[in-house]
Amino acid sequence: MNTADLGLPVDVPSTALFTDQYELTMLQAALKAGTAGRRSVFEVFTRRLPEGRRYGVVAGTGRVLDAVENFRFDPGVLGFLRERAIVDDETLDWLASYRFSGDIWGYPEGEVYFPGSPIMRVEGSFAECVLLETVILSILNHDSAIAAAASRMASAAGGRPLIEMGARRTHELAAVAASRAAYVGGFATTSDLAAGFRYGIPTVGTSAHAFTLLHDAERDAFRAQVDSLGAGTTLLVDTYDVAEAVRTAVEVAGPGLGAVRIDSGDLLLVAHRVRQQLDELGATGTRIVVTSDLDEYAIASLAAAPVDAYGVGTQLVTGSGHPTCSMVYKLVARAESADPKAPLVAVAKRSTGGKTSVGGRKWAARRLDSYGVAEAEVVGTGAVPDGLAGRQLLVELVRGGEVVARESLDVARDRHVAAKAGLPLSATQLSRGEPVLPTEYVQARSGT
């Protein structure tokens, strides 16, 4: 089954109302002023990374492409806008035939980014581009935050597999997106079946404490699970006494027991004791899975423990303390008139309080040192310097309204591994610090 053909994981008429009202009121005013058709360039970027983070991770690009394709004002949506008198009839007529016909470029999914990186560039008429602001930011801010947390956890895990199991800790639809982003960031599997169905992510799961409590004895619960799922299953051993449960688990499943899961207590101490006990019982191949409110710091603290896999929930789906990336969507260039041949003029917000932006349509490249390690994120306007031409980061995603860069999640996942490997070693440190790469700006001598 091609999961890309399934469409959105929710039953909505379109993505057109995943927006803020001022997008539509701006459109109405621009239509009246005759400026709605001016060619415009919007860019997505963040002015800073969350405190202490060394790099960001681009995630959600594929979902953005789905959202743009599904951005349609059908009769039901138009009826809602008319009933609420949100926009006038002229604007409703314009919206009725809305189809994004512009171009989108962006950092490919799984790539890393830094403050000022032009993560996504949207070009077309002002009218068609401005409507996409909220839905694009909603997706990229959420998914990139989850992917960044997942990436840090994957680094802390040191190659041990990570299981995403946070569906019960967030909105049911956000859970599906979070699972997808976590997979891009380095998680191996998910417990969320909707994510497995929608995106093809491998799914896992066996039993909870309720299953043990259902039975008259822990042995009965283990026997029922092994009879149903086989000796290779994972038995949860911390409902009552861990040592007794491990002994019972091996007696029931035999030394070929697949794994045991520990969900409470001093995980470092308990994992060592369980490993010793399993080995003494001859279950030397039985793996140990730990869960229980893990984050990247808890995972790192277990590096020396005999743990084979980690299950992470709450901290992952909330971005491990940073549930958004604070990305913004800003107009950086627009034409002098509605004439398709009119030249672009760089524009930028000028204000106090750190909310300034840099005008002009931008390119981005990553400069490497003599060892092939990234040393700077270079962002500029105009011509790309010869030495950076082969290191450009933005790729074409949409051309003339048609998606041209759909790819599998595994491609994005592999890209992230490569992107992270190309950063200085300090990028994976969990200690607080500045972005691992500085952002350098190169201004064009003329034009945008």
Short mmCIF file of C-alpha atoms in Angstrom, two decimals:
data_model
loop_
_atom_site.label_atom_id
_atom_site.label_comp_id
_atom_site.label_asym_id
_atom_site.label_seq_id
_atom_site.Cartn_x
_atom_site.Cartn_y
_atom_site.Cartn_z
CA MET A 1 0.00 0.00 0.00
CA ASN A 2 1.28 3.46 -0.90
CA THR A 3 0.59 5.45 2.27
CA ALA A 4 1.11 8.72 0.41
CA ASP A 5 -2.19 7.99 -1.35
CA LEU A 6 -4.11 7.94 1.90
CA GLY A 7 -4.25 11.71 2.17
CA LEU A 8 -4.58 13.39 5.51
CA PRO A 9 -4.83 11.27 8.70
CA VAL A 10 -7.93 13.24 9.67
CA ASP A 11 -11.32 13.68 8.08
CA VAL A 12 -11.36 17.38 7.21
CA PRO A 13 -12.75 19.05 4.11
CA SER A 14 -9.40 20.71 3.45
CA THR A 15 -6.47 22.36 5.19
CA ALA A 16 -7.73 25.83 4.23
CA LEU A 17 -9.07 26.65 7.69
CA PHE A 18 -5.86 25.61 9.43
CA THR A 19 -5.07 29.29 9.40
CA ASP A 20 -5.55 32.57 11.24
CA GLN A 21 -8.30 34.97 10.27
CA TYR A 22 -5.91 37.80 9.51
CA GLU A 23 -4.54 35.87 6.54
CA LEU A 24 -7.95 36.25 4.91
CA THR A 25 -8.50 39.86 5.94
CA MET A 26 -5.08 40.76 4.54
CA LEU A 27 -6.07 39.03 1.31
CA GLN A 28 -9.31 41.00 1.12
CA ALA A 29 -7.54 44.32 1.65
CA ALA A 30 -4.81 43.45 -0.87
CA LEU A 31 -7.42 42.50 -3.49
CA LYS A 32 -9.10 45.88 -3.02
CA ALA A 33 -5.78 47.72 -3.15
CA GLY A 34 -4.65 45.94 -6.31
CA THR A 35 -1.51 44.56 -4.62
CA ALA A 36 -2.62 40.94 -4.13
CA GLY A 37 -1.07 39.86 -7.42
CA ARG A 38 2.40 41.19 -6.72
CA ARG A 39 5.07 38.51 -6.98
CA SER A 40 6.31 37.84 -3.45
CA VAL A 41 8.89 35.79 -1.61
CA PHE A 42 8.24 34.53 1.92
CA GLU A 43 10.81 32.69 4.01
CA VAL A 44 10.60 30.48 7.07
CA PHE A 45 13.40 30.87 9.59
CA THR A 46 14.06 31.13 13.30
CA ARG A 47 15.98 33.93 14.94
CA ARG A 48 17.38 31.68 17.64
CA LEU A 49 17.48 28.04 18.70
CA PRO A 50 15.84 26.94 21.95
CA GLU A 51 18.10 27.68 24.89
CA GLY A 52 21.00 25.27 25.10
CA ARG A 53 20.35 23.54 21.77
CA ARG A 54 23.30 23.20 19.40
CA TYR A 55 21.34 22.60 16.18
CA GLY A 56 17.80 22.28 14.87
CA VAL A 57 16.29 19.49 12.75
CA VAL A 58 14.00 20.10 9.78
CA ALA A 59 10.94 17.85 10.00
CA GLY A 60 7.42 18.04 8.62
CA THR A 61 8.36 18.93 5.05
CA GLY A 62 6.37 16.05 3.62
CA ARG A 63 3.35 17.06 5.70
CA VAL A 64 3.68 20.62 4.42
CA LEU A 65 3.51 19.34 0.85
CA ASP A 66 0.35 17.39 1.71
CA ALA A 67 -1.16 20.47 3.35
CA VAL A 68 -0.45 22.71 0.34
CA GLU A 69 -2.05 20.18 -2.00
CA ASN A 70 -5.13 19.98 0.23
CA PHE A 71 -5.48 23.75 0.69
CA ARG A 72 -8.88 24.11 -0.99
CA PHE A 73 -11.87 26.31 -0.23
CA ASP A 74 -14.76 23.93 -0.89
CA PRO A 75 -18.43 24.92 -0.58
CA GLY A 76 -18.62 24.01 3.09
CA VAL A 77 -15.60 26.14 3.97
CA LEU A 78 -16.82 29.04 1.84
CA GLY A 79 -20.24 28.78 3.49
CA PHE A 80 -18.65 29.08 6.91
CA LEU A 81 -16.70 32.18 5.84
CA ARG A 82 -19.82 33.74 4.31
CA GLU A 83 -21.99 32.98 7.35
CA ARG A 84 -19.50 34.59 9.71
CA ALA A 85 -18.94 37.54 7.33
CA ILE A 86 -15.20 37.00 7.67
CA VAL A 87 -14.52 38.24 4.14
CA ASP A 88 -16.58 39.88 1.41
CA ASP A 89 -18.10 38.27 -1.68
CA GLU A 90 -15.27 39.34 -3.97
CA THR A 91 -12.78 37.58 -1.74
CA LEU A 92 -14.98 34.49 -1.48
CA ASP A 93 -15.11 34.31 -5.28
CA TRP A 94 -11.32 34.49 -5.40
CA LEU A 95 -10.95 31.80 -2.73
CA ALA A 96 -13.33 29.43 -4.51
CA SER A 97 -10.75 28.78 -7.23
CA TYR A 98 -7.68 28.90 -4.98
CA ARG A 99 -4.85 26.61 -5.98
CA PHE A 100 -1.29 27.33 -5.03
CA SER A 101 0.55 27.81 -8.34
CA GLY A 102 3.88 29.08 -7.07
CA ASP A 103 7.22 27.55 -6.16
CA ILE A 104 8.55 26.25 -2.85
CA TRP A 105 12.18 25.59 -2.01
CA GLY A 106 13.46 24.38 1.33
CA TYR A 107 15.98 22.49 3.39
CA PRO A 108 15.22 18.81 2.74
CA GLU A 109 13.63 16.90 5.59
CA GLY A 110 16.14 15.56 8.08
CA GLU A 111 18.66 18.33 7.41
CA VAL A 112 19.93 20.42 10.31
CA TYR A 113 19.49 24.18 10.55
CA PHE A 114 20.69 27.19 12.55
CA PRO A 115 19.48 30.71 13.43
CA GLY A 116 18.70 32.57 10.21
CA SER A 117 18.67 29.49 8.00
CA PRO A 118 16.03 29.97 5.25
CA ILE A 119 14.37 26.67 6.09
CA MET A 120 11.63 27.15 3.50
CA ARG A 121 11.08 29.72 0.73
CA VAL A 122 7.61 30.21 -0.75
CA GLU A 123 7.24 32.22 -3.98
CA GLY A 124 4.17 33.29 -5.90
CA SER A 125 1.62 36.06 -5.74
CA PHE A 126 1.20 37.72 -2.36
CA ALA A 127 -2.37 36.44 -2.23
CA GLU A 128 -1.58 32.78 -2.71
CA CYS A 129 1.51 32.79 -0.47
CA VAL A 130 0.18 34.71 2.50
CA LEU A 131 -2.64 32.21 3.03
CA LEU A 132 -0.16 29.40 3.70
CA GLU A 133 1.64 31.06 6.60
CA THR A 134 -0.13 29.48 9.54
CA VAL A 135 -0.42 25.92 8.29
CA ILE A 136 3.24 25.85 7.23
CA LEU A 137 4.42 27.22 10.57
CA SER A 138 2.09 24.94 12.51
CA ILE A 139 3.60 21.86 10.89
CA LEU A 140 7.26 22.89 10.83
CA ASN A 141 7.30 24.30 14.36
CA HIS A 142 5.76 21.18 15.86
CA ASP A 143 7.52 18.50 13.85
CA SER A 144 10.96 20.12 13.96
CA ALA A 145 10.73 20.47 17.75
CA ILE A 146 9.96 16.76 18.12
CA ALA A 147 12.68 15.76 15.66
CA ALA A 148 15.27 17.86 17.50
CA ALA A 149 14.39 16.19 20.80
CA ALA A 150 14.49 12.79 19.09
CA SER A 151 17.89 13.54 17.59
CA ARG A 152 19.33 14.44 20.99
CA MET A 153 17.87 11.28 22.48
CA ALA A 154 19.31 9.18 19.64
CA SER A 155 22.75 10.67 20.30
CA ALA A 156 22.41 9.91 24.01
CA ALA A 157 21.31 6.35 23.24
CA GLY A 158 24.55 5.66 21.41
CA GLY A 159 23.10 3.30 18.84
CA ARG A 160 20.64 1.51 21.09
CA PRO A 161 17.13 1.53 19.58
CA LEU A 162 14.49 4.00 20.72
CA ILE A 163 10.74 3.33 20.85
CA GLU A 164 8.29 6.23 20.48
CA MET A 165 5.41 5.70 22.88
CA GLY A 166 3.97 9.15 23.60
CA ALA A 167 0.55 8.95 21.95
CA ARG A 168 -1.27 9.06 25.29
CA ARG A 169 0.60 12.21 26.30
CA THR A 170 -0.54 14.53 23.52
CA HIS A 171 -3.44 15.30 21.18
CA GLU A 172 -4.42 12.20 19.22
CA LEU A 173 -3.54 13.79 15.86
CA ALA A 174 -0.38 15.46 17.14
CA ALA A 175 0.68 12.00 18.26
CA VAL A 176 0.75 10.76 14.67
CA ALA A 177 2.84 13.74 13.54
CA ALA A 178 5.12 13.35 16.56
CA SER A 179 5.76 9.71 15.74
CA ARG A 180 6.66 10.66 12.18
CA ALA A 181 9.04 13.39 13.34
CA ALA A 182 10.62 11.10 15.92
CA TYR A 183 11.33 8.54 13.21
CA VAL A 184 13.08 11.20 11.14
CA GLY A 185 15.10 12.19 14.22
CA GLY A 186 16.36 8.67 14.89
CA PHE A 187 13.68 6.61 16.66
CA ALA A 188 13.33 3.06 15.35
CA THR A 189 9.71 2.18 16.10
CA THR A 190 6.42 3.52 17.45
CA SER A 191 3.62 2.14 19.58
CA ASP A 192 1.07 4.28 17.71
CA LEU A 193 -0.79 2.23 15.12
CA ALA A 194 -2.16 5.32 13.35
CA ALA A 195 1.42 6.39 12.64
CA GLY A 196 2.24 2.94 11.38
CA PHE A 197 -0.80 2.95 9.11
CA ARG A 198 -0.32 6.48 7.79
CA TYR A 199 3.45 6.56 7.39
CA GLY A 200 4.65 2.96 7.38
CA ILE A 201 6.68 3.36 10.59
CA PRO A 202 7.46 -0.02 12.25
CA THR A 203 5.16 -0.62 15.23
CA VAL A 204 5.76 -2.52 18.47
CA GLY A 205 3.87 -3.33 21.67
CA THR A 206 3.07 -6.19 24.00
CA SER A 207 1.36 -5.56 27.36
CA ALA A 208 0.82 -3.12 30.22
CA HIS A 209 0.47 -3.57 33.97
CA ALA A 210 -3.28 -3.93 33.55
CA PHE A 211 -2.74 -7.27 31.81
CA THR A 212 -0.77 -8.62 34.76
CA LEU A 213 -3.30 -7.27 37.25
CA LEU A 214 -6.12 -8.91 35.31
CA HIS A 215 -4.83 -12.38 36.14
CA ASP A 216 -4.89 -14.18 39.47
CA ALA A 217 -1.12 -14.60 39.44
CA GLU A 218 1.77 -13.01 37.57
CA ARG A 219 2.70 -16.44 36.24
CA ASP A 220 -0.74 -16.78 34.68
CA ALA A 221 -0.34 -13.44 32.90
CA PHE A 222 3.10 -14.36 31.60
CA ARG A 223 1.85 -17.77 30.43
CA ALA A 224 -1.09 -16.20 28.60
CA GLN A 225 1.18 -13.69 26.85
CA VAL A 226 3.77 -16.28 25.84
CA ASP A 227 1.09 -18.67 24.61
CA SER A 228 -0.34 -15.87 22.47
CA LEU A 229 2.78 -14.05 21.26
CA GLY A 230 5.55 -16.63 21.62
CA ALA A 231 8.68 -16.79 23.74
CA GLY A 232 10.20 -13.90 21.82
CA THR A 233 7.77 -11.47 23.44
CA THR A 234 8.63 -8.76 25.98
CA LEU A 235 7.37 -9.38 29.50
CA LEU A 236 6.74 -6.46 31.88
CA VAL A 237 8.46 -7.37 35.16
CA ASP A 238 7.89 -4.50 37.60
CA THR A 239 4.23 -4.92 38.55
CA TYR A 240 5.10 -6.57 41.88
CA ASP A 241 8.59 -7.83 42.78
CA VAL A 242 11.10 -7.49 39.94
CA ALA A 243 13.41 -10.35 40.93
CA GLU A 244 10.52 -12.76 41.37
CA ALA A 245 9.00 -11.63 38.07
CA VAL A 246 12.25 -12.18 36.16
CA ARG A 247 12.58 -15.68 37.61
CA THR A 248 8.98 -16.48 36.71
CA ALA A 249 9.38 -15.00 33.22
CA VAL A 250 12.31 -17.26 32.39
CA GLU A 251 10.56 -20.30 33.87
CA VAL A 252 7.50 -19.63 31.69
CA ALA A 253 9.19 -18.56 28.44
CA GLY A 254 12.47 -20.40 28.79
CA PRO A 255 15.96 -18.97 28.21
CA GLY A 256 14.81 -17.83 24.77
CA LEU A 257 12.65 -15.07 26.27
CA GLY A 258 12.84 -12.08 23.95
CA ALA A 259 12.98 -9.24 26.45
CA VAL A 260 11.87 -7.89 29.79
CA ARG A 261 10.64 -4.33 30.34
CA ILE A 262 11.34 -2.23 33.43
CA ASP A 263 9.03 0.75 33.93
CA SER A 264 9.86 2.06 37.40
CA GLY A 265 12.44 2.36 40.12
CA ASP A 266 16.13 3.18 39.95
CA LEU A 267 16.60 2.07 36.36
CA LEU A 268 20.40 2.04 36.53
CA LEU A 269 20.48 -0.20 39.59
CA VAL A 270 17.57 -2.40 38.56
CA ALA A 271 18.94 -2.94 35.05
CA HIS A 272 22.25 -4.22 36.42
CA ARG A 273 20.49 -6.58 38.82
CA VAL A 274 18.12 -7.87 36.15
CA ARG A 275 20.99 -8.46 33.71
CA GLN A 276 22.89 -10.45 36.29
CA GLN A 277 19.82 -12.48 37.17
CA LEU A 278 18.97 -13.20 33.54
CA ASP A 279 22.51 -14.37 32.84
CA GLU A 280 22.48 -16.62 35.91
CA LEU A 281 19.21 -18.14 34.70
CA GLY A 282 20.72 -18.87 31.28
CA ALA A 283 18.73 -16.16 29.48
CA THR A 284 21.85 -14.46 28.19
CA GLY A 285 20.16 -13.34 24.99
CA THR A 286 17.13 -11.78 26.68
CA ARG A 287 17.14 -8.03 26.14
CA ILE A 288 16.29 -5.34 28.67
CA VAL A 289 13.96 -2.50 27.68
CA VAL A 290 13.52 0.47 30.01
CA THR A 291 10.75 3.07 30.04
CA SER A 292 9.49 5.53 32.73
CA ASP A 293 9.57 9.26 31.88
CA LEU A 294 12.87 9.18 30.03
CA ASP A 295 14.48 12.18 28.36
CA GLU A 296 17.90 12.62 26.75
CA TYR A 297 19.56 13.20 30.13
CA ALA A 298 18.07 10.08 31.69
CA ILE A 299 19.06 8.09 28.61
CA ALA A 300 22.62 9.41 28.81
CA SER A 301 22.78 8.46 32.49
CA LEU A 302 22.04 4.86 31.49
CA ALA A 303 24.89 4.64 28.98
CA ALA A 304 26.86 2.27 31.21
CA ALA A 305 23.81 0.20 32.12
CA PRO A 306 23.05 -3.14 30.43
CA VAL A 307 20.06 -1.66 28.63
CA ASP A 308 19.18 -2.74 25.08
CA ALA A 309 16.39 -0.30 24.17
CA TYR A 310 14.55 2.73 25.50
CA GLY A 311 10.87 3.63 25.35
CA VAL A 312 10.17 7.37 25.46
CA GLY A 313 6.84 9.16 25.74
CA THR A 314 6.05 12.46 27.41
CA GLN A 315 9.40 14.18 27.01
CA LEU A 316 9.60 13.28 23.34
CA VAL A 317 6.16 14.47 22.24
CA THR A 318 6.60 17.74 24.13
CA GLY A 319 9.97 18.48 22.54
CA SER A 320 11.82 17.71 25.78
CA GLY A 321 10.99 21.10 27.21
CA HIS A 322 10.89 22.97 23.89
CA PRO A 323 7.57 22.19 22.14
CA THR A 324 8.12 24.77 19.37
CA CYS A 325 11.03 26.09 17.34
CA SER A 326 9.78 29.70 17.19
CA MET A 327 9.94 29.67 13.39
CA VAL A 328 8.44 32.66 11.58
CA TYR A 329 7.17 33.23 8.03
CA LYS A 330 8.23 36.62 6.73
CA LEU A 331 7.91 38.53 3.48
CA VAL A 332 11.49 39.20 2.34
CA ALA A 333 10.95 40.43 -1.24
CA ARG A 334 8.09 41.62 -3.42
CA ALA A 335 7.63 43.03 -6.89
CA GLU A 336 7.18 46.74 -7.52
CA SER A 337 3.89 46.05 -9.29
CA ALA A 338 1.60 43.23 -10.39
CA ASP A 339 3.46 43.02 -13.70
CA PRO A 340 5.00 39.50 -13.84
CA LYS A 341 8.21 41.08 -15.15
CA ALA A 342 8.45 43.69 -12.43
CA PRO A 343 11.72 43.44 -10.48
CA LEU A 344 11.77 42.23 -6.91
CA VAL A 345 12.53 44.63 -4.09
CA ALA A 346 14.02 43.38 -0.82
CA VAL A 347 11.83 44.15 2.20
CA ALA A 348 12.36 43.51 5.90
CA LYS A 349 10.82 44.32 9.24
CA ARG A 350 12.59 47.02 11.20
CA SER A 351 11.82 46.99 14.89
CA THR A 352 13.34 46.81 18.34
CA GLY A 353 13.30 43.83 20.64
CA GLY A 354 15.22 41.40 18.44
CA LYS A 355 12.49 40.92 15.86
CA THR A 356 14.33 42.35 12.88
CA SER A 357 14.80 40.28 9.73
CA VAL A 358 17.07 40.33 6.70
CA GLY A 359 15.44 41.18 3.38
CA GLY A 360 15.97 39.55 -0.01
CA ARG A 361 15.50 36.10 -1.51
CA LYS A 362 18.18 33.97 0.09
CA TRP A 363 20.30 30.95 -0.62
CA ALA A 364 22.11 28.92 2.02
CA ALA A 365 25.23 26.79 1.97
CA ARG A 366 27.32 25.00 4.56
CA ARG A 367 31.04 25.73 4.46
CA LEU A 368 33.40 22.91 5.44
CA ASP A 369 36.84 23.08 7.00
CA SER A 370 39.91 21.28 5.68
CA TYR A 371 38.78 18.08 7.43
CA GLY A 372 35.39 18.07 5.74
CA VAL A 373 33.56 19.12 8.91
CA ALA A 374 31.00 21.92 8.77
CA GLU A 375 32.31 25.22 10.12
CA ALA A 376 29.66 27.79 9.17
CA GLU A 377 26.12 28.22 7.85
CA VAL A 378 26.43 30.81 5.10
CA VAL A 379 23.25 32.66 4.10
CA GLY A 380 23.21 35.20 1.32
CA THR A 381 21.39 37.02 -1.46
CA GLY A 382 22.38 37.34 -5.10
CA ALA A 383 25.03 35.15 -6.68
CA VAL A 384 26.38 32.17 -4.75
CA PRO A 385 30.18 32.29 -4.33
CA ASP A 386 31.97 29.70 -6.45
CA GLY A 387 33.36 27.90 -3.43
CA LEU A 388 29.88 27.30 -2.03
CA ALA A 389 27.97 26.50 -5.21
CA GLY A 390 28.22 22.76 -4.58
CA ARG A 391 27.23 23.05 -0.93
CA GLN A 392 23.81 24.67 -1.31
CA LEU A 393 21.13 23.46 1.08
CA LEU A 394 17.79 24.45 -0.42
CA VAL A 395 16.14 22.00 -2.80
CA GLU A 396 13.13 22.44 -5.06
CA LEU A 397 9.96 21.09 -3.44
CA VAL A 398 7.12 22.57 -5.50
CA ARG A 399 7.31 23.91 -9.05
CA GLY A 400 4.37 25.77 -10.55
CA GLY A 401 2.09 24.39 -7.86
CA GLU A 402 3.12 20.77 -8.44
CA VAL A 403 5.01 18.77 -5.83
CA VAL A 404 8.34 17.61 -7.30
CA ALA A 405 10.22 16.26 -4.29
CA ARG A 406 8.20 13.66 -2.43
CA GLU A 407 10.36 11.10 -0.70
CA SER A 408 10.13 8.29 1.84
CA LEU A 409 10.69 8.82 5.54
CA ASP A 410 13.67 6.48 5.41
CA VAL A 411 15.42 8.88 3.02
CA ALA A 412 14.83 11.76 5.44
CA ARG A 413 15.94 9.60 8.36
CA ASP A 414 19.19 8.63 6.62
CA ARG A 415 19.76 12.25 5.62
CA HIS A 416 19.58 13.31 9.24
CA VAL A 417 22.18 10.74 10.25
CA ALA A 418 24.52 12.09 7.57
CA ALA A 419 23.81 15.74 8.39
CA LYS A 420 24.49 15.25 12.09
CA ALA A 421 27.66 13.31 11.33
CA GLY A 422 28.93 16.27 9.32
CA LEU A 423 28.76 18.64 12.30
CA PRO A 424 31.51 19.23 14.86
CA LEU A 425 31.56 16.59 17.61
CA SER A 426 30.34 19.12 20.15
CA ALA A 427 26.96 19.15 18.37
CA THR A 428 25.90 16.02 20.26
CA GLN A 429 26.87 17.29 23.70
CA LEU A 430 23.90 17.61 26.03
CA SER A 431 25.47 20.42 28.03
CA ARG A 432 24.11 23.89 27.37
CA GLY A 433 25.84 25.90 24.69
CA GLU A 434 25.56 28.10 21.66
CA PRO A 435 24.67 26.81 18.16
CA VAL A 436 27.50 24.59 16.98
CA LEU A 437 27.81 26.58 13.73
CA PRO A 438 27.80 30.37 13.36
CA THR A 439 25.54 31.91 10.72
CA GLU A 440 27.31 34.24 8.32
CA TYR A 441 25.44 36.62 6.01
CA VAL A 442 26.61 37.53 2.51
CA GLN A 443 24.79 40.50 1.03
CA ALA A 444 24.43 40.95 -2.73
CA ARG A 445 25.86 44.11 -4.21
CA SER A 446 22.59 44.73 -6.02
CA GLY A 447 19.21 43.08 -6.59
CA THR A 448 17.60 40.48 -4.36
#
